[in-house]
Coordinates of C-alpha atoms and ligand atoms in Angstrom, one line a residue:
X1 CA 87.1 -61.7 -93.5
X2 CA 86.4 -65.2 -94.7
X3 CA 83.8 -65.5 -91.5
X4 CA 82.2 -62.0 -92.4
X5 CA 81.4 -62.6 -96.2
X6 CA 80.0 -66.6 -95.4
X7 CA 77.9 -64.4 -92.6
X8 CA 77.2 -62.0 -95.1
X9 CA 76.2 -64.5 -97.8
X10 CA 73.9 -66.5 -96.0
X11 CA 72.4 -63.3 -93.9
X12 CA 68.5 -63.7 -93.7
X13 CA 66.8 -60.8 -95.3
X14 CA 66.5 -58.2 -92.2
X15 CA 68.7 -59.4 -89.9
X16 CA 70.2 -56.5 -87.4
X17 CA 73.6 -56.0 -86.6
X18 CA 73.6 -57.7 -84.0
X19 CA 72.6 -60.8 -85.8
X20 CA 75.6 -60.6 -87.3
X21 CA 78.1 -60.3 -85.1
X22 CA 76.1 -63.1 -83.4
X23 CA 76.5 -66.0 -86.0
X24 CA 80.2 -64.3 -86.8
X25 CA 80.9 -65.9 -82.8
X26 CA 78.8 -69.2 -83.6
X27 CA 81.3 -69.5 -86.8
X28 CA 85.0 -69.0 -84.7
X29 CA 83.6 -71.0 -81.5
X30 CA 82.5 -73.5 -84.1
X31 CA 86.0 -73.4 -85.9
X32 CA 88.3 -75.5 -83.7
X33 CA 85.8 -78.7 -82.7
X34 CA 85.7 -79.3 -86.8
X35 CA 89.8 -78.4 -87.1
X36 CA 90.6 -80.9 -84.8
X37 CA 88.8 -84.1 -86.5
X38 CA 91.1 -83.9 -90.0
X39 CA 93.6 -86.0 -90.4
X40 CA 95.4 -84.8 -93.4
X41 CA 97.8 -87.5 -95.1
X42 CA 100.7 -86.2 -97.8
X43 CA 102.1 -88.6 -100.0
X44 CA 105.1 -88.1 -101.9
X45 CA 106.8 -89.5 -104.3
X46 CA 110.5 -88.9 -102.9
X47 CA 111.5 -87.9 -99.6
X48 CA 110.8 -83.9 -99.4
X49 CA 108.0 -83.5 -101.9
X50 CA 105.1 -83.4 -99.6
X51 CA 107.3 -81.1 -97.5
X52 CA 108.5 -78.7 -99.5
X53 CA 105.0 -78.0 -101.5
X54 CA 102.7 -78.5 -99.2
X55 CA 104.5 -78.5 -95.8
X56 CA 102.7 -75.3 -94.0
X57 CA 99.9 -76.6 -95.0
X58 CA 100.6 -79.7 -92.8
X59 CA 102.1 -77.0 -90.1
X60 CA 99.2 -75.2 -90.1
X61 CA 96.5 -78.1 -89.6
X62 CA 98.8 -79.0 -86.6
X63 CA 98.6 -75.9 -85.5
X64 CA 95.3 -76.5 -85.4
X65 CA 95.1 -79.5 -83.8
X66 CA 94.2 -81.7 -86.7
X67 CA 96.6 -85.0 -86.9
X68 CA 98.9 -85.0 -89.8
X69 CA 100.9 -87.9 -92.1
X70 CA 103.3 -87.0 -94.8
X71 CA 103.7 -91.2 -96.5
X72 CA 107.1 -91.3 -98.6
X73 CA 106.8 -93.7 -101.2
X74 CA 111.0 -93.5 -102.1
X75 CA 113.6 -91.9 -99.9
X76 CA 114.8 -90.0 -103.6
X77 CA 117.9 -91.5 -102.9
X78 CA 119.1 -91.3 -106.2
X79 CA 119.4 -87.6 -106.2
X80 CA 122.9 -87.0 -105.0
X81 CA 126.0 -86.7 -106.9
X82 CA 128.7 -87.5 -104.7
X83 CA 126.6 -90.5 -102.9
X84 CA 125.7 -93.5 -103.6
X85 CA 122.4 -94.4 -103.1
X86 CA 122.1 -96.7 -99.9
X87 CA 124.1 -94.0 -97.9
X88 CA 121.6 -91.2 -99.5
X89 CA 119.4 -93.1 -98.7
X90 CA 119.9 -92.9 -94.9
X91 CA 120.6 -89.6 -94.6
X92 CA 117.3 -89.0 -96.2
X93 CA 115.1 -90.9 -94.2
X94 CA 117.0 -89.0 -91.1
X95 CA 116.1 -85.7 -92.8
X96 CA 112.7 -86.5 -93.5
X97 CA 112.2 -87.4 -89.8
X98 CA 113.8 -83.7 -88.8
X99 CA 111.3 -82.2 -91.3
X100 CA 108.2 -84.4 -90.0
X101 CA 109.3 -83.4 -86.0
X102 CA 109.6 -80.2 -87.0
X103 CA 106.1 -80.1 -88.9
X104 CA 104.5 -81.5 -86.1
X105 CA 103.7 -84.4 -89.0
X106 CA 103.9 -88.4 -88.5
X107 CA 106.6 -90.2 -91.1
X108 CA 105.9 -93.2 -92.7
X109 CA 107.5 -95.0 -95.5
X110 CA 107.0 -96.9 -98.7
X111 CA 109.2 -99.3 -99.5
X112 CA 109.5 -98.9 -103.1
X113 CA 113.3 -97.2 -105.1
X114 CA 114.3 -94.4 -106.5
X115 CA 113.4 -94.2 -110.6
X116 CA 111.8 -97.3 -110.2
X117 CA 107.7 -96.4 -108.6
X118 CA 105.5 -98.2 -111.0
X119 CA 101.8 -97.6 -110.8
X120 CA 99.6 -101.0 -110.4
X121 CA 98.1 -103.4 -108.4
X122 CA 101.0 -103.1 -105.8
X123 CA 101.7 -100.1 -105.4
X124 CA 97.7 -98.9 -105.2
X125 CA 97.4 -102.1 -102.7
X126 CA 100.0 -101.3 -100.9
X127 CA 98.9 -97.1 -100.6
X128 CA 95.6 -97.9 -99.8
X129 CA 95.7 -100.2 -96.4
X130 CA 98.3 -96.9 -95.5
X131 CA 95.2 -95.4 -96.0
X132 CA 93.0 -97.7 -94.2
X133 CA 94.8 -97.6 -91.7
X134 CA 95.7 -93.5 -91.3
X135 CA 92.3 -92.8 -91.3
X136 CA 92.4 -89.5 -93.9
X137 CA 90.0 -86.5 -93.7
X138 CA 92.4 -85.7 -96.6
X139 CA 94.5 -86.2 -98.8
X140 CA 97.0 -84.5 -100.5
X141 CA 99.6 -86.1 -103.5
X142 CA 101.6 -84.9 -107.2
X143 CA 99.4 -83.4 -109.8
X144 CA 99.1 -85.7 -112.2
X145 CA 101.2 -84.2 -115.5
X146 CA 104.9 -84.3 -114.4
X147 CA 108.4 -83.5 -115.7
X148 CA 109.3 -86.7 -113.3
X149 CA 107.9 -90.6 -113.7
X150 CA 107.6 -91.5 -110.3
X151 CA 105.4 -88.0 -109.7
X152 CA 103.3 -89.3 -112.2
X153 CA 103.0 -92.9 -110.8
X154 CA 102.8 -91.3 -107.7
X155 CA 99.2 -89.0 -108.6
X156 CA 97.8 -92.4 -110.1
X157 CA 99.5 -94.8 -107.2
X158 CA 97.2 -91.9 -105.2
X159 CA 94.5 -91.2 -106.9
X160 CA 93.6 -95.1 -107.2
X161 CA 94.2 -96.7 -103.9
X162 CA 91.4 -93.6 -102.3
X163 CA 89.2 -95.9 -104.2
X164 CA 90.5 -99.3 -103.2
X165 CA 90.4 -98.4 -99.6
X166 CA 87.4 -97.5 -99.6
X167 CA 85.5 -100.5 -101.5
X168 CA 84.5 -103.6 -99.6
X169 CA 85.8 -105.5 -102.4
X170 CA 89.7 -105.2 -101.9
X171 CA 90.0 -107.4 -98.7
X172 CA 93.6 -106.3 -96.3
X173 CA 93.1 -107.4 -93.1
X174 CA 92.2 -103.7 -92.4
X175 CA 88.2 -102.5 -92.8
X176 CA 87.3 -99.9 -95.6
X177 CA 87.8 -96.3 -94.9
X178 CA 85.8 -94.0 -96.3
X179 CA 85.9 -91.1 -95.3
X180 CA 88.1 -89.3 -97.6
X181 CA 86.7 -86.2 -97.5
X182 CA 88.9 -84.3 -100.4
X183 CA 92.1 -85.4 -102.8
X184 CA 94.2 -82.3 -103.3
X185 CA 97.3 -81.6 -106.0
X186 CA 100.3 -79.8 -104.3
X187 CA 101.8 -77.5 -106.4
X188 CA 105.6 -78.3 -107.1
X189 CA 107.9 -77.5 -109.7
X190 CA 108.3 -79.9 -111.5
X191 CA 104.4 -81.6 -111.7
X192 CA 103.4 -77.3 -113.2
X193 CA 101.1 -78.2 -116.7
X194 CA 97.9 -78.0 -117.1
X195 CA 97.9 -77.5 -113.0
X196 CA 95.7 -74.2 -112.2
X197 CA 95.2 -73.0 -108.4
X198 CA 91.9 -73.4 -107.5
X199 CA 92.1 -74.1 -103.9
X200 CA 94.4 -71.5 -101.6
X201 CA 95.1 -72.0 -98.1
X202 CA 96.7 -68.7 -96.5
X203 CA 100.0 -69.8 -94.7
X204 CA 101.5 -66.8 -93.5
X205 CA 101.7 -67.6 -90.2
X206 CA 103.5 -71.1 -91.1
X207 CA 105.7 -70.0 -93.3
X208 CA 109.1 -69.5 -91.0
X209 CA 107.4 -73.4 -89.5
X210 CA 107.8 -74.8 -93.0
X211 CA 111.5 -72.8 -93.9
X212 CA 113.2 -74.7 -90.6
X213 CA 111.8 -77.9 -91.4
X214 CA 112.2 -78.0 -95.0
X215 CA 116.2 -77.2 -94.2
X216 CA 115.9 -80.3 -92.8
X217 CA 116.8 -81.3 -96.3
X218 CA 120.4 -81.4 -97.7
X219 CA 119.2 -80.9 -101.3
X220 CA 116.1 -78.3 -99.8
X221 CA 119.6 -75.7 -97.8
X222 CA 121.0 -76.4 -101.3
X223 CA 124.1 -78.8 -101.5
X224 CA 123.2 -81.4 -103.3
X225 CA 120.2 -80.1 -106.5
X226 CA 120.9 -76.4 -108.3
X227 CA 117.9 -76.1 -108.3
X228 CA 117.0 -73.0 -105.6
X229 CA 114.0 -74.8 -103.9
X230 CA 113.8 -72.7 -100.8
X231 CA 114.0 -69.4 -103.1
X232 CA 111.4 -70.5 -105.3
X233 CA 109.1 -72.0 -103.3
X234 CA 109.0 -68.9 -101.1
X235 CA 108.2 -66.7 -103.8
X236 CA 106.1 -68.9 -105.2
X237 CA 103.6 -68.7 -101.8
X238 CA 104.1 -65.0 -102.1
X239 CA 102.7 -64.8 -105.4
X240 CA 100.0 -67.2 -104.6
X241 CA 99.0 -65.1 -101.3
X242 CA 99.2 -62.4 -103.9
X243 CA 96.2 -63.2 -105.6
X244 CA 94.8 -64.7 -103.0
X245 CA 95.2 -61.4 -100.4
X246 CA 96.9 -63.2 -98.2
X247 CA 101.2 -62.8 -97.9
X248 CA 102.2 -66.2 -97.7
X249 CA 98.9 -69.0 -99.6
X250 CA 99.7 -73.0 -101.0
X251 CA 97.5 -73.4 -104.1
X252 CA 95.4 -76.3 -104.1
X253 CA 94.7 -78.0 -107.8
X254 CA 91.6 -80.9 -108.2
X255 CA 89.7 -82.9 -110.0
X256 CA 87.9 -81.3 -112.7
X257 CA 84.5 -83.2 -111.2
X258 CA 85.7 -81.9 -108.2
X259 CA 85.1 -78.6 -108.8
X260 CA 80.8 -79.3 -109.2
X261 CA 78.4 -76.7 -107.0
X262 CA 75.5 -77.3 -106.6
X263 CA 73.7 -75.1 -104.9
X264 CA 69.9 -73.1 -104.5
X265 CA 71.0 -69.8 -105.5
X266 CA 74.1 -68.0 -107.5
X267 CA 76.4 -67.8 -104.2
Ligands
ZN301 ZN1 110.0 -86.1 -106.3

Protein backbone atom coordinates (compact mmCIF):
# COMPACT_ATOMS: atom_id res chain seq x y z
CA UNK A 1 0.00 0.00 0.00
CA UNK A 2 2.70 2.45 1.01
CA UNK A 3 4.92 1.37 -1.85
CA UNK A 4 2.10 1.89 -4.35
CA UNK A 5 1.44 5.37 -3.01
CA UNK A 6 5.14 6.23 -3.17
CA UNK A 7 5.41 5.03 -6.72
CA UNK A 8 2.40 7.06 -7.80
CA UNK A 9 3.79 10.12 -6.08
CA UNK A 10 7.06 9.89 -7.98
CA UNK A 11 5.75 8.48 -11.25
CA UNK A 12 6.72 10.73 -14.17
CA UNK A 13 3.75 12.01 -16.17
CA UNK A 14 2.64 9.65 -18.96
CA UNK A 15 4.50 6.60 -17.61
CA UNK A 16 2.58 3.37 -18.22
CA UNK A 17 1.52 0.52 -15.93
CA UNK A 18 4.68 -1.47 -16.73
CA UNK A 19 6.80 1.39 -15.42
CA UNK A 20 4.80 1.42 -12.19
CA UNK A 21 5.33 -2.33 -11.73
CA UNK A 22 9.07 -1.98 -12.31
CA UNK A 23 9.28 0.85 -9.81
CA UNK A 24 7.39 -1.22 -7.20
CA UNK A 25 9.82 -4.09 -7.76
CA UNK A 26 12.79 -1.75 -7.33
CA UNK A 27 11.43 -0.46 -4.01
CA UNK A 28 10.78 -3.96 -2.69
CA UNK A 29 14.25 -5.14 -3.67
CA UNK A 30 15.86 -2.09 -2.14
CA UNK A 31 14.10 -2.55 1.22
CA UNK A 32 16.29 -5.27 2.88
CA UNK A 33 19.58 -3.49 2.12
CA UNK A 34 18.15 -0.30 3.60
CA UNK A 35 16.80 -2.09 6.66
CA UNK A 36 19.95 -3.91 7.72
CA UNK A 37 21.96 -0.74 8.18
CA UNK A 38 19.89 0.52 11.09
CA UNK A 39 20.88 0.40 14.73
CA UNK A 40 18.09 1.41 17.08
CA UNK A 41 18.96 2.48 20.60
CA UNK A 42 16.00 2.64 22.98
CA UNK A 43 16.71 4.38 26.29
CA UNK A 44 14.30 3.93 29.20
CA UNK A 45 14.37 5.50 32.64
CA UNK A 46 13.38 2.19 34.30
CA UNK A 47 13.81 -1.39 33.12
CA UNK A 48 10.56 -2.18 31.32
CA UNK A 49 9.79 1.33 30.03
CA UNK A 50 11.48 0.89 26.65
CA UNK A 51 10.09 -2.62 26.08
CA UNK A 52 6.47 -1.91 27.01
CA UNK A 53 6.30 1.23 24.84
CA UNK A 54 8.61 0.49 21.91
CA UNK A 55 9.41 -3.22 22.19
CA UNK A 56 7.20 -4.10 19.22
CA UNK A 57 9.16 -1.65 17.04
CA UNK A 58 12.45 -3.21 18.23
CA UNK A 59 11.17 -6.74 17.52
CA UNK A 60 10.06 -5.63 14.07
CA UNK A 61 13.44 -4.13 13.19
CA UNK A 62 15.28 -7.14 14.57
CA UNK A 63 13.14 -9.26 12.24
CA UNK A 64 14.27 -7.04 9.35
CA UNK A 65 17.94 -7.61 10.22
CA UNK A 66 18.56 -4.39 12.15
CA UNK A 67 20.41 -4.16 15.45
CA UNK A 68 18.38 -3.20 18.53
CA UNK A 69 19.92 -2.10 21.82
CA UNK A 70 18.12 -1.12 25.03
CA UNK A 71 19.77 1.07 27.64
CA UNK A 72 18.06 0.97 31.04
CA UNK A 73 19.21 4.05 32.94
CA UNK A 74 17.89 2.58 36.22
CA UNK A 75 16.44 -0.81 37.05
CA UNK A 76 13.25 0.71 38.47
CA UNK A 77 14.11 -1.26 41.57
CA UNK A 78 12.03 0.73 44.06
CA UNK A 79 8.66 -0.04 42.52
CA UNK A 80 7.76 -3.20 44.40
CA UNK A 81 5.98 -2.70 47.76
CA UNK A 82 6.57 -6.37 48.66
CA UNK A 83 10.31 -6.53 47.91
CA UNK A 84 13.36 -4.46 48.91
CA UNK A 85 15.22 -2.45 46.26
CA UNK A 86 18.26 -4.79 46.17
CA UNK A 87 16.24 -7.98 45.65
CA UNK A 88 13.79 -6.35 43.23
CA UNK A 89 16.69 -4.78 41.32
CA UNK A 90 18.21 -8.23 40.79
CA UNK A 91 14.83 -9.53 39.65
CA UNK A 92 14.37 -6.58 37.24
CA UNK A 93 17.80 -7.17 35.74
CA UNK A 94 17.01 -10.84 35.11
CA UNK A 95 13.64 -9.85 33.62
CA UNK A 96 15.28 -7.19 31.41
CA UNK A 97 17.76 -9.74 30.03
CA UNK A 98 14.97 -12.19 29.24
CA UNK A 99 12.84 -9.48 27.61
CA UNK A 100 15.76 -8.25 25.48
CA UNK A 101 16.57 -11.78 24.37
CA UNK A 102 12.94 -12.36 23.35
CA UNK A 103 12.88 -9.10 21.35
CA UNK A 104 16.23 -9.86 19.68
CA UNK A 105 17.83 -6.87 21.41
CA UNK A 106 20.95 -6.30 23.51
CA UNK A 107 20.49 -4.91 27.03
CA UNK A 108 22.75 -2.32 28.68
CA UNK A 109 22.37 -1.09 32.26
CA UNK A 110 23.14 2.40 33.49
CA UNK A 111 24.58 3.10 36.95
CA UNK A 112 21.67 5.19 38.26
CA UNK A 113 19.17 4.61 41.08
CA UNK A 114 15.39 4.51 40.72
CA UNK A 115 13.85 7.87 41.63
CA UNK A 116 17.24 9.59 41.70
CA UNK A 117 17.90 10.06 37.97
CA UNK A 118 19.14 13.60 37.34
CA UNK A 119 19.70 15.37 34.04
CA UNK A 120 23.15 16.88 34.46
CA UNK A 121 26.52 16.99 32.73
CA UNK A 122 27.61 13.64 34.20
CA UNK A 123 24.54 11.67 33.09
CA UNK A 124 24.55 13.30 29.63
CA UNK A 125 28.24 12.37 29.23
CA UNK A 126 27.53 8.80 30.32
CA UNK A 127 24.78 8.38 27.70
CA UNK A 128 26.88 10.21 25.07
CA UNK A 129 29.58 7.58 25.58
CA UNK A 130 26.99 4.81 25.17
CA UNK A 131 25.88 6.48 21.93
CA UNK A 132 29.49 6.63 20.71
CA UNK A 133 29.88 2.95 21.58
CA UNK A 134 26.57 1.69 20.07
CA UNK A 135 26.56 4.13 17.08
CA UNK A 136 22.78 4.23 16.67
CA UNK A 137 21.06 5.48 13.54
CA UNK A 138 17.81 5.90 15.48
CA UNK A 139 17.23 6.73 19.14
CA UNK A 140 13.95 6.17 20.99
CA UNK A 141 13.33 7.55 24.47
CA UNK A 142 10.79 9.26 26.72
CA UNK A 143 8.67 12.26 25.71
CA UNK A 144 9.61 15.51 27.47
CA UNK A 145 6.49 15.83 29.67
CA UNK A 146 5.96 13.23 32.35
CA UNK A 147 4.33 12.48 35.67
CA UNK A 148 7.58 10.77 36.64
CA UNK A 149 10.66 12.89 37.24
CA UNK A 150 12.98 10.07 36.09
CA UNK A 151 11.19 9.95 32.73
CA UNK A 152 11.50 13.72 32.21
CA UNK A 153 15.16 13.51 33.26
CA UNK A 154 15.76 10.64 30.81
CA UNK A 155 14.34 12.78 27.97
CA UNK A 156 16.67 15.62 28.79
CA UNK A 157 19.70 13.37 29.30
CA UNK A 158 19.21 11.54 26.00
CA UNK A 159 18.55 14.63 23.89
CA UNK A 160 21.62 16.35 25.37
CA UNK A 161 23.67 13.16 24.89
CA UNK A 162 22.83 12.86 21.18
CA UNK A 163 24.35 16.31 20.67
CA UNK A 164 27.32 15.70 22.97
CA UNK A 165 28.13 12.39 21.26
CA UNK A 166 28.35 14.18 17.91
CA UNK A 167 30.74 16.99 18.79
CA UNK A 168 34.53 16.67 18.88
CA UNK A 169 34.52 19.17 21.76
CA UNK A 170 33.23 16.39 24.02
CA UNK A 171 36.38 14.37 24.54
CA UNK A 172 36.15 10.73 25.58
CA UNK A 173 37.85 7.45 24.73
CA UNK A 174 35.54 7.04 21.72
CA UNK A 175 35.33 9.14 18.53
CA UNK A 176 32.31 11.39 17.84
CA UNK A 177 29.19 9.77 16.38
CA UNK A 178 27.16 11.89 13.98
CA UNK A 179 25.06 9.10 12.49
CA UNK A 180 21.81 9.58 14.45
CA UNK A 181 19.18 10.10 11.74
CA UNK A 182 16.26 10.60 14.08
CA UNK A 183 15.27 10.85 17.74
CA UNK A 184 11.80 9.51 18.49
CA UNK A 185 9.69 9.64 21.64
CA UNK A 186 7.67 6.62 22.71
CA UNK A 187 4.07 6.78 23.87
CA UNK A 188 3.97 6.07 27.61
CA UNK A 189 0.90 6.47 29.85
CA UNK A 190 3.02 8.45 32.32
CA UNK A 191 4.37 10.78 29.60
CA UNK A 192 1.05 11.68 27.95
CA UNK A 193 0.93 15.47 28.42
CA UNK A 194 1.19 17.20 25.01
CA UNK A 195 2.25 13.93 23.35
CA UNK A 196 0.80 13.88 19.84
CA UNK A 197 1.16 10.76 17.71
CA UNK A 198 3.26 11.72 14.69
CA UNK A 199 4.89 8.64 13.20
CA UNK A 200 2.97 5.37 13.14
CA UNK A 201 4.87 2.08 12.82
CA UNK A 202 2.83 -0.95 11.78
CA UNK A 203 3.53 -3.69 14.36
CA UNK A 204 0.68 -6.04 13.44
CA UNK A 205 3.06 -8.95 12.86
CA UNK A 206 5.18 -8.19 15.92
CA UNK A 207 2.54 -7.87 18.61
CA UNK A 208 2.79 -11.50 19.75
CA UNK A 209 6.58 -11.25 20.07
CA UNK A 210 6.15 -8.04 22.05
CA UNK A 211 3.60 -9.65 24.41
CA UNK A 212 5.81 -12.68 24.97
CA UNK A 213 8.88 -10.50 25.64
CA UNK A 214 7.27 -8.02 28.01
CA UNK A 215 5.66 -10.86 30.00
CA UNK A 216 9.18 -11.49 31.35
CA UNK A 217 8.48 -8.62 33.76
CA UNK A 218 6.37 -9.38 36.82
CA UNK A 219 5.10 -5.78 36.96
CA UNK A 220 3.80 -6.14 33.39
CA UNK A 221 2.19 -9.54 34.10
CA UNK A 222 0.25 -7.85 36.91
CA UNK A 223 1.96 -9.04 40.08
CA UNK A 224 3.40 -5.73 41.33
CA UNK A 225 1.38 -2.73 40.17
CA UNK A 226 -2.38 -2.32 39.83
CA UNK A 227 -1.88 -0.59 36.45
CA UNK A 228 -3.00 -2.99 33.67
CA UNK A 229 0.15 -2.56 31.56
CA UNK A 230 -0.40 -5.27 28.99
CA UNK A 231 -4.10 -4.51 28.43
CA UNK A 232 -3.40 -0.77 28.22
CA UNK A 233 -0.58 -1.01 25.69
CA UNK A 234 -2.28 -3.68 23.57
CA UNK A 235 -5.45 -1.53 23.44
CA UNK A 236 -3.31 1.51 22.61
CA UNK A 237 -1.63 -0.38 19.76
CA UNK A 238 -5.10 -1.26 18.45
CA UNK A 239 -6.22 2.40 18.67
CA UNK A 240 -3.07 3.63 16.90
CA UNK A 241 -3.45 0.81 14.37
CA UNK A 242 -7.04 1.91 13.64
CA UNK A 243 -5.89 5.51 13.16
CA UNK A 244 -3.17 4.31 10.78
CA UNK A 245 -5.42 1.97 8.79
CA UNK A 246 -3.55 -1.07 10.11
CA UNK A 247 -4.40 -3.62 12.80
CA UNK A 248 -1.75 -2.71 15.40
CA UNK A 249 0.64 0.23 15.37
CA UNK A 250 3.01 2.06 17.71
CA UNK A 251 2.89 5.86 17.54
CA UNK A 252 5.98 7.98 18.12
CA UNK A 253 6.38 11.73 18.63
CA UNK A 254 9.29 13.88 17.42
CA UNK A 255 10.54 17.35 18.29
CA UNK A 256 8.63 20.21 16.61
CA UNK A 257 11.66 21.12 14.46
CA UNK A 258 11.81 17.54 13.15
CA UNK A 259 8.34 17.99 11.62
CA UNK A 260 9.59 20.52 9.08
CA UNK A 261 9.40 19.16 5.53
CA UNK A 262 11.00 20.87 2.56
CA UNK A 263 9.68 19.86 -0.89
CA UNK A 264 9.96 21.25 -4.39
CA UNK A 265 6.21 20.79 -4.95
CA UNK A 266 3.16 19.80 -2.91
CA UNK A 267 3.39 16.05 -2.20
ZN1 LIG B 1 9.37 4.33 34.19
